[in-house]
Amino acid sequence: QVTLVESGGGLVQAGGSLRLACAASGRTFSNTAIMGWFRQAPGKEREFVAAIGWIGGNKYYADFVKGRFTVSRDIAKNTLDLQMNSLKPEDTAVYYCATSHTRNYYSDAKSYAYWGQGTQVTVSS
């Protein structure tokens, strides 16, 4: 079992920045191969944002966040971060962190077994 808790969401003006954090715990967390960030806006499907290989640190991004968002992790603290810069109103969504035991389908939400409760990010124009 793995427990994930996100924090850091809030309201920000367009062009601003936010940093999301995800704290992981649980006896099976050591099996994690990759951790990811997804988001879901009202009326839309959940979509991939970014992911990072837990051991190797390889990073993956959705095209719409490249150059603006940076994913990172701290293995010693079991934490995952998402630095979001140059935020746009279309980035408004609930952001979720998730863990997967495989890196093969890092952008597919179905490959992630554990999810946090989500944190709201609202970007005003």
Phi, psi and omega in degrees: 000140179232136176246131180237133180230117179269155175205167174104355178290172179165194180255131181216152177281156177304138183092348181277186184228152172217153175235119178265147177230151178224121179258129184247144176207165178129153187290338180259007182296334180296344178274001184294130176260326183209147173239143184226164172243133174233166176217156179218120177265157181304130178077005181239162177283158176293136183230151180290139178245305183197159177209160180216134175294130190293322180268307185284335179080009177298138184247145181225141183225148168289149183302324186286354177243357181300132181087348181245322183251147176226126179260143179210164177216156176238106185296322182295326183260355184056048180236151179234135181237157173222108176272121183244116179245164178050047184294146181239156177305327179288354173278355179298124183182172167270128182256133182238142167258156185207158178238150178222149177269001178225146178262359189294327184232060190295337181265001182260116182301331182294340182274357180262129186268327185236142185226149171277181183276346178096154176224135186279132173240124179235124181246118181267149181270000000 
